[in-house]
Coordinates of N, CA and C in Angstrom, one line a residue:
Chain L
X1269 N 152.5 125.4 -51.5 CA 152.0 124.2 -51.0 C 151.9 124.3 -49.4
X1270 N 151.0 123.4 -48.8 CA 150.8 123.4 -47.0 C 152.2 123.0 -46.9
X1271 N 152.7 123.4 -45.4 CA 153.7 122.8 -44.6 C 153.6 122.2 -43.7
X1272 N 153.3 121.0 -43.3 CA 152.7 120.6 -42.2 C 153.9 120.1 -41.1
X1273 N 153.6 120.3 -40.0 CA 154.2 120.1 -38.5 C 154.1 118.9 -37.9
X1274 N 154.4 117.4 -37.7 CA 153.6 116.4 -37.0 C 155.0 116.5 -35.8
X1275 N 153.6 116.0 -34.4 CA 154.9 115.9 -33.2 C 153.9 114.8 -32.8
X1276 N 155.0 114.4 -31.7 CA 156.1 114.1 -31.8 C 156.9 113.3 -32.4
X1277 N 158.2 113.6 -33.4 CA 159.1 112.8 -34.6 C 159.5 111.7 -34.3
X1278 N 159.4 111.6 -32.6 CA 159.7 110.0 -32.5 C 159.2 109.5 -31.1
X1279 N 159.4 108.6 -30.7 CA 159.2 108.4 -29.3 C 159.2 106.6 -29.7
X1280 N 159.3 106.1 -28.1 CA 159.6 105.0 -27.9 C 158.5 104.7 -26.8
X1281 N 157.3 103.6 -26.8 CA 156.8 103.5 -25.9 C 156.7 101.8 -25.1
X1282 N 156.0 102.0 -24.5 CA 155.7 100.7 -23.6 C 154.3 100.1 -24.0
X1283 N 154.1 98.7 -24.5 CA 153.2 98.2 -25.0 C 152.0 98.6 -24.0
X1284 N 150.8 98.1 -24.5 CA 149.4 98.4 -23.7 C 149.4 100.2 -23.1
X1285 N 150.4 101.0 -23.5 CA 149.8 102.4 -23.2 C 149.2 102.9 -24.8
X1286 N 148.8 103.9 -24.9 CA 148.4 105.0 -25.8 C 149.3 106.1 -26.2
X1287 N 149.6 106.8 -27.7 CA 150.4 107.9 -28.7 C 149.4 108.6 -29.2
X1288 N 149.6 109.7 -28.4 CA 148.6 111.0 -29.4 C 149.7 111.4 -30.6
X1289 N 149.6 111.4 -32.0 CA 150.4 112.2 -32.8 C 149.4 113.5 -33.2
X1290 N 150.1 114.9 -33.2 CA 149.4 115.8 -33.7 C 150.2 116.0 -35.2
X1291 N 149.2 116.5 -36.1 CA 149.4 116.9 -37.2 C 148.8 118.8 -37.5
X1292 N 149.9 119.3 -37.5 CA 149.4 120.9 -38.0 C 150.3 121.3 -39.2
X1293 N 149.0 121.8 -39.8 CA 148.8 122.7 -41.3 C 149.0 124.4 -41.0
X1294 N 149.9 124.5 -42.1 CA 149.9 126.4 -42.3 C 149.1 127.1 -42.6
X1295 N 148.4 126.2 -43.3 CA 146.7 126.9 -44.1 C 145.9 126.0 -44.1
X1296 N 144.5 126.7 -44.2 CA 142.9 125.4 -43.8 C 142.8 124.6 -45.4
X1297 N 142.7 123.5 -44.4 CA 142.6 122.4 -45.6 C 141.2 121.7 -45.6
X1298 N 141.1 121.3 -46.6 CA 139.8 120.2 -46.3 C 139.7 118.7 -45.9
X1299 N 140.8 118.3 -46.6 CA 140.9 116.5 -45.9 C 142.6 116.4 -45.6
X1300 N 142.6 115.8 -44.9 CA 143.9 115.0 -44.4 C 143.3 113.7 -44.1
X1301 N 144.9 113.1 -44.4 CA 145.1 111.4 -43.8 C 145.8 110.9 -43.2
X1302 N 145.7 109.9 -42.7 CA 146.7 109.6 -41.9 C 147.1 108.0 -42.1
X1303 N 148.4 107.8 -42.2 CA 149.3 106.9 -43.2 C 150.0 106.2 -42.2
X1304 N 150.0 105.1 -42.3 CA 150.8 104.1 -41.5 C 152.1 103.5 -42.7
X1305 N 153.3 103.5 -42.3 CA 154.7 102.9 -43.4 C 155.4 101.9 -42.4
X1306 N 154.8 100.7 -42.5 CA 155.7 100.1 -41.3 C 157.3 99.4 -41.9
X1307 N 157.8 99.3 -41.2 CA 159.8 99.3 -41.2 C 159.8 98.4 -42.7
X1308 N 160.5 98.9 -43.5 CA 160.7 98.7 -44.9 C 159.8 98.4 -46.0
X1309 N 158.5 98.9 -45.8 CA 157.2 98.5 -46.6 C 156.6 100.1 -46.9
X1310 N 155.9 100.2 -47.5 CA 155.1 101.4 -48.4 C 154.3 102.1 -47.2
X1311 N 153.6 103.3 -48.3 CA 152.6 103.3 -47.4 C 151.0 103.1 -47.2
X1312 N 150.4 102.9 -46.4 CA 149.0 102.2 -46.2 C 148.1 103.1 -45.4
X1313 N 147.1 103.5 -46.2 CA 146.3 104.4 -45.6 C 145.4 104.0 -44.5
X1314 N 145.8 104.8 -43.2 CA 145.1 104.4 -42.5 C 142.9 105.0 -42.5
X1315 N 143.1 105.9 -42.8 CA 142.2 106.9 -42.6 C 141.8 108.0 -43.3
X1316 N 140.9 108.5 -43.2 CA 140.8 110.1 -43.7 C 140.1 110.9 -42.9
X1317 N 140.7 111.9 -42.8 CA 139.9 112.8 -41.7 C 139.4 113.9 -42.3
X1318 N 138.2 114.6 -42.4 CA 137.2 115.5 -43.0 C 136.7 116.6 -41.8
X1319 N 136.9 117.7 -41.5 CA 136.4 118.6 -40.5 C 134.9 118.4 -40.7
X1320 N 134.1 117.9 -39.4 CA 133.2 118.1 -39.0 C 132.4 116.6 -39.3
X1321 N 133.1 115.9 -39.4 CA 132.4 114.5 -39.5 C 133.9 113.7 -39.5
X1322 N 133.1 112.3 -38.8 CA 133.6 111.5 -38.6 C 134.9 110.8 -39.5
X1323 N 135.7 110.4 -39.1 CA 137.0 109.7 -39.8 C 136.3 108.4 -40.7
X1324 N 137.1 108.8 -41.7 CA 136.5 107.4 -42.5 C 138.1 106.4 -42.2
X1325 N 137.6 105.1 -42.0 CA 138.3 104.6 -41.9 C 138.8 103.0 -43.1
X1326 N 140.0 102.9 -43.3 CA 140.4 101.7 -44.6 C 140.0 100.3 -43.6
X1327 N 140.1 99.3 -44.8 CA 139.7 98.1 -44.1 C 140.9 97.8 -43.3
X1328 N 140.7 97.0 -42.4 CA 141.8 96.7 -41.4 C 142.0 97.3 -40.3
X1329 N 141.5 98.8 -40.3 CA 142.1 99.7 -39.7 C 140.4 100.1 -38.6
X1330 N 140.5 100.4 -37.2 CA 139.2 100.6 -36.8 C 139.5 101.5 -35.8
X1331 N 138.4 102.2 -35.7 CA 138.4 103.6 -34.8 C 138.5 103.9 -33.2
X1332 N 138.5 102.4 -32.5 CA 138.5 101.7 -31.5 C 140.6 102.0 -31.1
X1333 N 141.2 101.3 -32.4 CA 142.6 101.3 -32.1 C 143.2 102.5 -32.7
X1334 N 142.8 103.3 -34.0 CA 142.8 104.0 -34.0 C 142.1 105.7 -34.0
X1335 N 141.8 106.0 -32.7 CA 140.7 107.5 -32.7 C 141.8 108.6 -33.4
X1336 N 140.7 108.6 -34.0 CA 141.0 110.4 -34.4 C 140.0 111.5 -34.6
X1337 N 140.9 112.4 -33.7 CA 140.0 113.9 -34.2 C 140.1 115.2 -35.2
X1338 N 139.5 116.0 -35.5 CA 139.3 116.5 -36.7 C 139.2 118.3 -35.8
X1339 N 139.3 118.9 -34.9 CA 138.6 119.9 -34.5 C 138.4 121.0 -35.6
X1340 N 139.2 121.1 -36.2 CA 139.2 122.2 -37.4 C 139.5 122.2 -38.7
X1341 N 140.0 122.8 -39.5 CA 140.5 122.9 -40.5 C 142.3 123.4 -40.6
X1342 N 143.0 123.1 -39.2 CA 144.4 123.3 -39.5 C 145.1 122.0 -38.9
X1343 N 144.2 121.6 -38.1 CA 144.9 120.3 -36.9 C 144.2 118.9 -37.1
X1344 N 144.8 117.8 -36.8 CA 144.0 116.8 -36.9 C 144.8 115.8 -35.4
X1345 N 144.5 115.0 -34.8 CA 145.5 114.2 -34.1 C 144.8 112.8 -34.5
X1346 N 146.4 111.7 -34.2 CA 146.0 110.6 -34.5 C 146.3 109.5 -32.9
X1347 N 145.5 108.6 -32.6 CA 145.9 107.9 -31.4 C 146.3 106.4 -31.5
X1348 N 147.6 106.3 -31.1 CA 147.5 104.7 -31.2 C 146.9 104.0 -30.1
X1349 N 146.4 103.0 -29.8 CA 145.6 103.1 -28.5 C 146.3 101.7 -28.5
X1350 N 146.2 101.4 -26.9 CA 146.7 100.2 -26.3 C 148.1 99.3 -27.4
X1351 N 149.1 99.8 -27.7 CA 149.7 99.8 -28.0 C 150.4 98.2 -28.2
X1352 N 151.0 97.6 -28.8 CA 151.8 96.3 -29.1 C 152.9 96.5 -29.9
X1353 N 154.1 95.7 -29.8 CA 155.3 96.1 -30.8 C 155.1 95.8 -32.2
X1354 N 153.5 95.4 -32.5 CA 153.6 95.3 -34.3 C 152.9 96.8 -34.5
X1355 N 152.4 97.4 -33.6 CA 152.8 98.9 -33.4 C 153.8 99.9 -34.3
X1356 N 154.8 99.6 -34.2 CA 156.0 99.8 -34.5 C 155.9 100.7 -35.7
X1357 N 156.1 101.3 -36.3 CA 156.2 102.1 -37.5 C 156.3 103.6 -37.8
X1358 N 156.2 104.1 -39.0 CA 155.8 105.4 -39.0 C 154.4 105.5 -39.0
X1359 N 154.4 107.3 -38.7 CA 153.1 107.6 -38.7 C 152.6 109.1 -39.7
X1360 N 152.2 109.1 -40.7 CA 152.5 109.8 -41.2 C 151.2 110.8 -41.5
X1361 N 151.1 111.9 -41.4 CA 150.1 112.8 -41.8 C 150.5 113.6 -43.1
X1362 N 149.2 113.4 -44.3 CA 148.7 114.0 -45.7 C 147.4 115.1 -45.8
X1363 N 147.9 115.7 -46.4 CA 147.0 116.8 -46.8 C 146.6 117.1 -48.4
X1364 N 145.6 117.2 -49.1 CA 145.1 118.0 -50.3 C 145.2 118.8 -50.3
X1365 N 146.0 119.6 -51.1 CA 145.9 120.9 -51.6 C 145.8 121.3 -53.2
X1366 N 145.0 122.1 -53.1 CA 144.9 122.6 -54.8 C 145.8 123.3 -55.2
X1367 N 145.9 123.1 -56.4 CA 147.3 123.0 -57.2 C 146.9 124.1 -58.6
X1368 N 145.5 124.8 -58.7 CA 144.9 125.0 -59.7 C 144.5 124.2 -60.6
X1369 N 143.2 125.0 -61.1 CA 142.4 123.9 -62.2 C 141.5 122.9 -61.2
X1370 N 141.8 121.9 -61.9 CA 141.3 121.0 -61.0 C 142.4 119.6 -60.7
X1371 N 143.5 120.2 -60.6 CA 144.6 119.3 -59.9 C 144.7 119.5 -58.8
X1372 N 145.1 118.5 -57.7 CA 145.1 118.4 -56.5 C 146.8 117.9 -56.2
X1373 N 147.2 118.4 -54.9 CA 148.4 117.5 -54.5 C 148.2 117.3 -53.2
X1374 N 149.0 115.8 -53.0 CA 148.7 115.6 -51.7 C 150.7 115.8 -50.7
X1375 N 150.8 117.0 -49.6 CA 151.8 117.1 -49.1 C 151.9 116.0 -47.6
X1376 N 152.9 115.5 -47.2 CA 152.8 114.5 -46.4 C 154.3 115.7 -45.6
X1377 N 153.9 115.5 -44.3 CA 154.7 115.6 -42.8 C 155.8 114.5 -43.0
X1378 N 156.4 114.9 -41.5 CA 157.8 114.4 -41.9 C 157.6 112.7 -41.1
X1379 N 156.7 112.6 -40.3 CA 156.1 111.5 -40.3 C 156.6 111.2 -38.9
X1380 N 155.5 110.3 -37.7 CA 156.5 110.1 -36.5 C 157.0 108.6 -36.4
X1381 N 158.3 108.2 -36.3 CA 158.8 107.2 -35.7 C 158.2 106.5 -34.3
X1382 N 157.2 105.6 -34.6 CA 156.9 104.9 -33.1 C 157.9 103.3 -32.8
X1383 N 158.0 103.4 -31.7 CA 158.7 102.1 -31.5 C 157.9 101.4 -30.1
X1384 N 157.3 100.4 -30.5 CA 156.7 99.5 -28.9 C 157.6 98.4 -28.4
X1385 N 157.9 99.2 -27.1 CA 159.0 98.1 -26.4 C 157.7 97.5 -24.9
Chain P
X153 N 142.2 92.8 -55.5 CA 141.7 94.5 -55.1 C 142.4 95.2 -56.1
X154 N 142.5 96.3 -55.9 CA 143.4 97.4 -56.3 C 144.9 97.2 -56.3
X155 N 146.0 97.7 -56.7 CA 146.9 97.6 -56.4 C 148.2 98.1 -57.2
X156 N 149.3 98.8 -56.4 CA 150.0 99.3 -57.4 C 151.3 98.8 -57.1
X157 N 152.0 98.4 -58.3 CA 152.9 97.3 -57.5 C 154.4 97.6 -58.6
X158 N 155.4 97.5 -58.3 CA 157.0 97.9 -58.8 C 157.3 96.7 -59.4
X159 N 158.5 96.8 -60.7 CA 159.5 95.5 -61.2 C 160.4 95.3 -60.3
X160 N 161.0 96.5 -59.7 CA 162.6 96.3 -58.9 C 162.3 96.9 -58.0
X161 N 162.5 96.2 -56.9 CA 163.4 96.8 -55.4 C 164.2 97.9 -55.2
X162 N 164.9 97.4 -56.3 CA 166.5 98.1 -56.0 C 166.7 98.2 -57.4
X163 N 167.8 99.6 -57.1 CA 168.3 100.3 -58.3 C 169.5 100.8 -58.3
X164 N 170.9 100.0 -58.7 CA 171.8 101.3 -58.4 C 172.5 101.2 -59.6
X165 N 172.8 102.6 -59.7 CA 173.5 103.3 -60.9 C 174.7 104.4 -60.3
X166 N 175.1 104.4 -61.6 CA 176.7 105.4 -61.5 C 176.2 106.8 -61.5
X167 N 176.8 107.7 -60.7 CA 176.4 108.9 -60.9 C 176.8 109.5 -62.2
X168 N 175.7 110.4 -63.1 CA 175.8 110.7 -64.4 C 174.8 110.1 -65.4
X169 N 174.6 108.5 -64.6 CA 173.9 107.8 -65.5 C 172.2 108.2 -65.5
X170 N 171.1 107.4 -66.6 CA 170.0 108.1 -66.3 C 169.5 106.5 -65.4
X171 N 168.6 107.2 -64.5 CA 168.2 106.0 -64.2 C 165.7 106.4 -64.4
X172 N 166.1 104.4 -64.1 CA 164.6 104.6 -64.9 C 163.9 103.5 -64.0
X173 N 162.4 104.3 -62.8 CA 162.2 103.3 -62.3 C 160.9 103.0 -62.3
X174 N 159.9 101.7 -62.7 CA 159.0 101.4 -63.3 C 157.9 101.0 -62.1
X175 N 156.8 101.4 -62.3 CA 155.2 101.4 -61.8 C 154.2 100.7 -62.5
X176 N 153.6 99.4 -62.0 CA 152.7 99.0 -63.0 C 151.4 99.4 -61.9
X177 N 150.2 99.0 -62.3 CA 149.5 99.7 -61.9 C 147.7 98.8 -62.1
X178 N 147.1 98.7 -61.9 CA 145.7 97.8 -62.1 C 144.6 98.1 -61.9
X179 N 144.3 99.6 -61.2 CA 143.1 100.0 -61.5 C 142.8 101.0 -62.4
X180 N 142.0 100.7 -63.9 CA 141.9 101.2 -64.9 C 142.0 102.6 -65.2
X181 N 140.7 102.9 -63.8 CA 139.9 104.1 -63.3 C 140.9 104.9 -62.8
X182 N 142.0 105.2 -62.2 CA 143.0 105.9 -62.0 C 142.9 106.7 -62.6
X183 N 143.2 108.3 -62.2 CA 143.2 109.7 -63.4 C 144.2 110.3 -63.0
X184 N 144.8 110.3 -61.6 CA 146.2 110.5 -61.4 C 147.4 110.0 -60.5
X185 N 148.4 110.2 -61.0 CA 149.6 109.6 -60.6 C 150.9 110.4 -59.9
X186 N 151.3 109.7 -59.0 CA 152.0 110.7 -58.8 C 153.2 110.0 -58.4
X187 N 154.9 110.8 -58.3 CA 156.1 110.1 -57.7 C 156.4 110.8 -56.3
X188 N 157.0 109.9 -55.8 CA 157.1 110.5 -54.5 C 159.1 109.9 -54.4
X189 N 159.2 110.8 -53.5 CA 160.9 110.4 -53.3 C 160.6 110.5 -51.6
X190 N 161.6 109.7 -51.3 CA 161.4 109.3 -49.4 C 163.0 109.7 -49.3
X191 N 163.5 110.4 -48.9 CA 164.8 109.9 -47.7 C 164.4 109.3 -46.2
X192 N 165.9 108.9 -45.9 CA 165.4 108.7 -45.1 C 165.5 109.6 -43.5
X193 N 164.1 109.0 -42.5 CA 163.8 109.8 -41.3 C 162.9 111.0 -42.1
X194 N 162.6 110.8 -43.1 CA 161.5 112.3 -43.8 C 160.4 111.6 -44.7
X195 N 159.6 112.3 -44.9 CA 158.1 111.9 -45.4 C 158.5 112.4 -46.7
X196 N 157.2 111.5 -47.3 CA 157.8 111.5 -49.1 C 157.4 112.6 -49.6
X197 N 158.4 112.7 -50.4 CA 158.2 114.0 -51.4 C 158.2 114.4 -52.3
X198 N 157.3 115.1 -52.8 CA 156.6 115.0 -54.3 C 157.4 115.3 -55.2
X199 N 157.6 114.5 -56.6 CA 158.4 114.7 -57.7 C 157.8 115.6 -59.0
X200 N 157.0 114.2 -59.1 CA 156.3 114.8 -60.3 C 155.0 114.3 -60.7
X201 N 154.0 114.4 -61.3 CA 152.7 113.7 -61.2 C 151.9 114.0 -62.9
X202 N 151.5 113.0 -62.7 CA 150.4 113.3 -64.4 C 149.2 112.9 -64.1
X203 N 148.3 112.9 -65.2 CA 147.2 112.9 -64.7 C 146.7 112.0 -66.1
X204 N 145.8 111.3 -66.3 CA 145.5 110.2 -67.0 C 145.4 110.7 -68.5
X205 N 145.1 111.8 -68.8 CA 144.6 112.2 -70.1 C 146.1 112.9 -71.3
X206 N 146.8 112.5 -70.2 CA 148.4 112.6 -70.9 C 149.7 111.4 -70.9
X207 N 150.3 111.6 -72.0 CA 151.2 109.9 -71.7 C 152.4 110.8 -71.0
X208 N 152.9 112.0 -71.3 CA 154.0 112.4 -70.6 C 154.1 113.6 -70.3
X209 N 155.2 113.4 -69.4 CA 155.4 114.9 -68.4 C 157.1 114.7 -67.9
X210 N 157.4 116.2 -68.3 CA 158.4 116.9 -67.9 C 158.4 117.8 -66.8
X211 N 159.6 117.1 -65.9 CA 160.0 118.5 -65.0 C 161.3 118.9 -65.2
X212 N 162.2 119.3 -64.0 CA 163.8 119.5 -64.0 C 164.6 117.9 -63.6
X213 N 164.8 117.5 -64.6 CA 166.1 116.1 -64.7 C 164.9 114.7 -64.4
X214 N 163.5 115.4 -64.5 CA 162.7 114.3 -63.9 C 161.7 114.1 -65.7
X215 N 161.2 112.5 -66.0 CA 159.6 112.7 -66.8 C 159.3 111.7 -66.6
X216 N 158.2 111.8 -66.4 CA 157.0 110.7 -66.0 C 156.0 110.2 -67.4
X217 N 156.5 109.2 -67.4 CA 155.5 108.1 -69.0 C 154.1 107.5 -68.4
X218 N 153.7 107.8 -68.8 CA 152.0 106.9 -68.9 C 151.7 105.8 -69.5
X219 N 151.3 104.6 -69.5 CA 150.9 103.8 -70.8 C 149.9 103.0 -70.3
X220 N 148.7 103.7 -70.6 CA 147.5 103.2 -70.2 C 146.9 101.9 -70.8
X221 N 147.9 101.1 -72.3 CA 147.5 100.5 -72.5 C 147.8 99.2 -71.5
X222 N 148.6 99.5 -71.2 CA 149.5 98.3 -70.2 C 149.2 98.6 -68.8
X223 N 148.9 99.8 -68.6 CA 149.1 100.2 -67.4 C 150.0 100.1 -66.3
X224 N 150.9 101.1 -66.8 CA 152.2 100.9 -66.5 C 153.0 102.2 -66.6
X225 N 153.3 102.9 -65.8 CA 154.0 104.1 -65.0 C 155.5 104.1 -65.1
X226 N 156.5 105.0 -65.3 CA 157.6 104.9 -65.3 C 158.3 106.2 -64.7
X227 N 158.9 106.9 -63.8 CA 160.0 107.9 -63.9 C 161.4 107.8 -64.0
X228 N 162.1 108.8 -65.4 CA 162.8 108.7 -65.5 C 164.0 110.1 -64.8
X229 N 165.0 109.4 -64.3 CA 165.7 110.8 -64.1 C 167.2 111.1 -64.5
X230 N 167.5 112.0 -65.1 CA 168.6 112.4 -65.6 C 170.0 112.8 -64.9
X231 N 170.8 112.2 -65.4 CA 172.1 112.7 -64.7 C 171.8 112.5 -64.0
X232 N 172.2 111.1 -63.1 CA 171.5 110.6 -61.7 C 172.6 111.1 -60.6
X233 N 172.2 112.1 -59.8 CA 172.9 112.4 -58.6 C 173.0 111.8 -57.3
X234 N 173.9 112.0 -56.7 CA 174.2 110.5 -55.5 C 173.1 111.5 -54.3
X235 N 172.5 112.7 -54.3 CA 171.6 113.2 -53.9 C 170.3 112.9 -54.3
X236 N 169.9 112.1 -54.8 CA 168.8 111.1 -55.7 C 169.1 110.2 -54.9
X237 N 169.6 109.2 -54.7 CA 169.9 108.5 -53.4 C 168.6 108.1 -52.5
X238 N 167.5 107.5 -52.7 CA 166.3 107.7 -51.7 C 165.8 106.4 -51.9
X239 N 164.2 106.5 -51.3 CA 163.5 105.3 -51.8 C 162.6 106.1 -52.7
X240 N 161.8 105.3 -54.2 CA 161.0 105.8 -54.9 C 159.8 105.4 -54.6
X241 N 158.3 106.4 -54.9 CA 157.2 105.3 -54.6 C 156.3 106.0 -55.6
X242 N 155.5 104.9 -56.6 CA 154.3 106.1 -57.4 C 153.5 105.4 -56.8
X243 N 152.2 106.1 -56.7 CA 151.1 106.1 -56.1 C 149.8 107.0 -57.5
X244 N 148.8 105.8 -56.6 CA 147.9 106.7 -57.8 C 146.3 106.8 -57.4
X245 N 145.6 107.6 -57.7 CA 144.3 107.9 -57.4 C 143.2 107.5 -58.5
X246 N 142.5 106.7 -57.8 CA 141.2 106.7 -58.4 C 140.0 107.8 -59.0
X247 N 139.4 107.4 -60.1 CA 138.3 108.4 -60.3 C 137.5 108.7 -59.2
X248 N 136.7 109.6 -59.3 CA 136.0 110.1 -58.5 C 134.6 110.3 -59.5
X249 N 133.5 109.4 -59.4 CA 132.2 109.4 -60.2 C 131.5 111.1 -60.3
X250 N 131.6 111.7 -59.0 CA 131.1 113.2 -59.7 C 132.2 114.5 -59.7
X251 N 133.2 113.3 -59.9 CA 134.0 114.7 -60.9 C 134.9 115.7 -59.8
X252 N 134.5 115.5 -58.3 CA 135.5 116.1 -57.3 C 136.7 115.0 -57.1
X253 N 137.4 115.5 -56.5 CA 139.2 115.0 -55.9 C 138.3 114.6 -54.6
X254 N 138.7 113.4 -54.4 CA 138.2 112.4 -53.3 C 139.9 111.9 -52.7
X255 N 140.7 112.3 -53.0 CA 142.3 112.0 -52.0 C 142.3 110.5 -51.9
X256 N 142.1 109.5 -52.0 CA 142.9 108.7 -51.7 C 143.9 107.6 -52.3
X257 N 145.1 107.9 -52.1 CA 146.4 107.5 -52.7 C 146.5 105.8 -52.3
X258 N 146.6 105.1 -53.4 CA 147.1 103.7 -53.0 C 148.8 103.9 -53.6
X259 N 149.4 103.4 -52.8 CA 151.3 103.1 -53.4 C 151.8 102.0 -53.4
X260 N 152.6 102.3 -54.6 CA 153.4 100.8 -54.9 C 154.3 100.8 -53.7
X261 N 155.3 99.7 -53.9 CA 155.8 99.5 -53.1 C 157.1 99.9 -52.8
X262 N 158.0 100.4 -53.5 CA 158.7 101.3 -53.7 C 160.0 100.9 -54.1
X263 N 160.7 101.6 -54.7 CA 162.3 101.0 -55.3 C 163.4 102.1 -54.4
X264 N 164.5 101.4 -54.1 CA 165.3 101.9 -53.5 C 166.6 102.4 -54.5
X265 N 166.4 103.4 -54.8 CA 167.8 103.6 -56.0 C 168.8 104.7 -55.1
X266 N 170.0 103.9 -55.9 CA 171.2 103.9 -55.3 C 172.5 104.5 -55.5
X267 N 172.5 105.3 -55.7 CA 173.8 106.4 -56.9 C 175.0 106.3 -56.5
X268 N 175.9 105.4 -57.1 CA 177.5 105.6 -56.3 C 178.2 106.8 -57.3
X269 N 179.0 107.2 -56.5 CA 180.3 108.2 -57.1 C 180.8 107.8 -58.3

């Protein structure tokens, strides 16, 4: 299975700035996602990122607050933009990988801790 | 909408005992399922998963029940270890109309089970 890398695992920021999270894979993948878990709740897909076209984005969620890029097939980043303390959560990056046949699994990073003060 | 949603919160058991933590689930069209275990400060991690065309599955101290009639998900695990100790979450994927893995996971909400000594 991929092992994926996300940085940075935590940070603490100041409302109204911007968080680049990177997300890197061991091997080329086709789609990743990127998953918001806010403080004792599940998780909620923010996105899906596809190399070479645009981020699809879930309802609620828009590309304005959240940009993301796709440059390749190992990396993805995610941005939180203009930041507020409902901010606050994890940030988590997913990957599909084939599993053989036609089963798929999806591996998730260790996810970043944001905090808006 | 869609939605995959848990009976319990919370779960705690003696260590040794089996514990058993339930997923119901509402969109029909789902073909696969999966369990995830969270500790905490780490991203979830995969247990065990089925896929709609079977009611059960075995791993190591782990099986996963299907019941499409109800729709309704279960993992059970054996000889509960205080290393078991996490949060649970199943999650599950929709069909895909031409037959490719399209990734995207909705999750319940997760149970917190709890192993004392």
């Amino acid at each position: 299975s991929a092992v994926i890398s996300q940085k940075p695992s935590r940070d603490i920021c100041q409302r109204g700035t911007s968080l680049t999270i990177q997300c890197q894979v061991d091997s080329q993948v086709t789609m990743m996602f990127w998953y918001r878990q806010q403080p004792g709740q599940s998780l909620t897909l923010i996105a899906t990122a596809n190399q070479g076209s645009e981020a699809t984005y879930e309802s609620g969620f828009v590309i304005d607050k959240f940009p993301i890029s796709r440059p390749n097939l190992t990396f993805s980043t995610l941005t939180v933009s203009n930041m507020s303390p409902e901010d606050s959560s994890i940030y988590l990056c997913s990957v599909e990988v084939p599993r053989g046949g036609v089963m798929y699994g999806y591996t998730f990073g260790s996810g970043t801790r944001l905090t808006v003060v | 909408g869609e939605s995959v949603g848990l009976h319990l919160p919370t779960l705690s058991v003696q260590e040794g005992d089996n514990s058993i933590i339930n997923c119901a689930y509402s969109n029909s069209a789902s073909d696969y399922f999966i369990w995830y275990k969270q500790e905490s400060g780490k991203g979830p991690q995969f247990i065990i998963d089925i896929r709609s065309n079977m009611d059960k599955r075995q791993g190591q101290r782990v099986t996963v029940l299907l019941n499409k009639t109800v729709k309704h998900l279960s993992l059970q695990i054996a000889a509960t270890q205080p290393g078991d100790s996490a949060v649970y979450f199943c999650a599950e994927k929709g069909s895909n109309a031409g037959g490719t893995s399209y990734g995207k996971l909705t999750f319940g909400q997760g149970t917190i089970l709890t192993v004392h000594p």
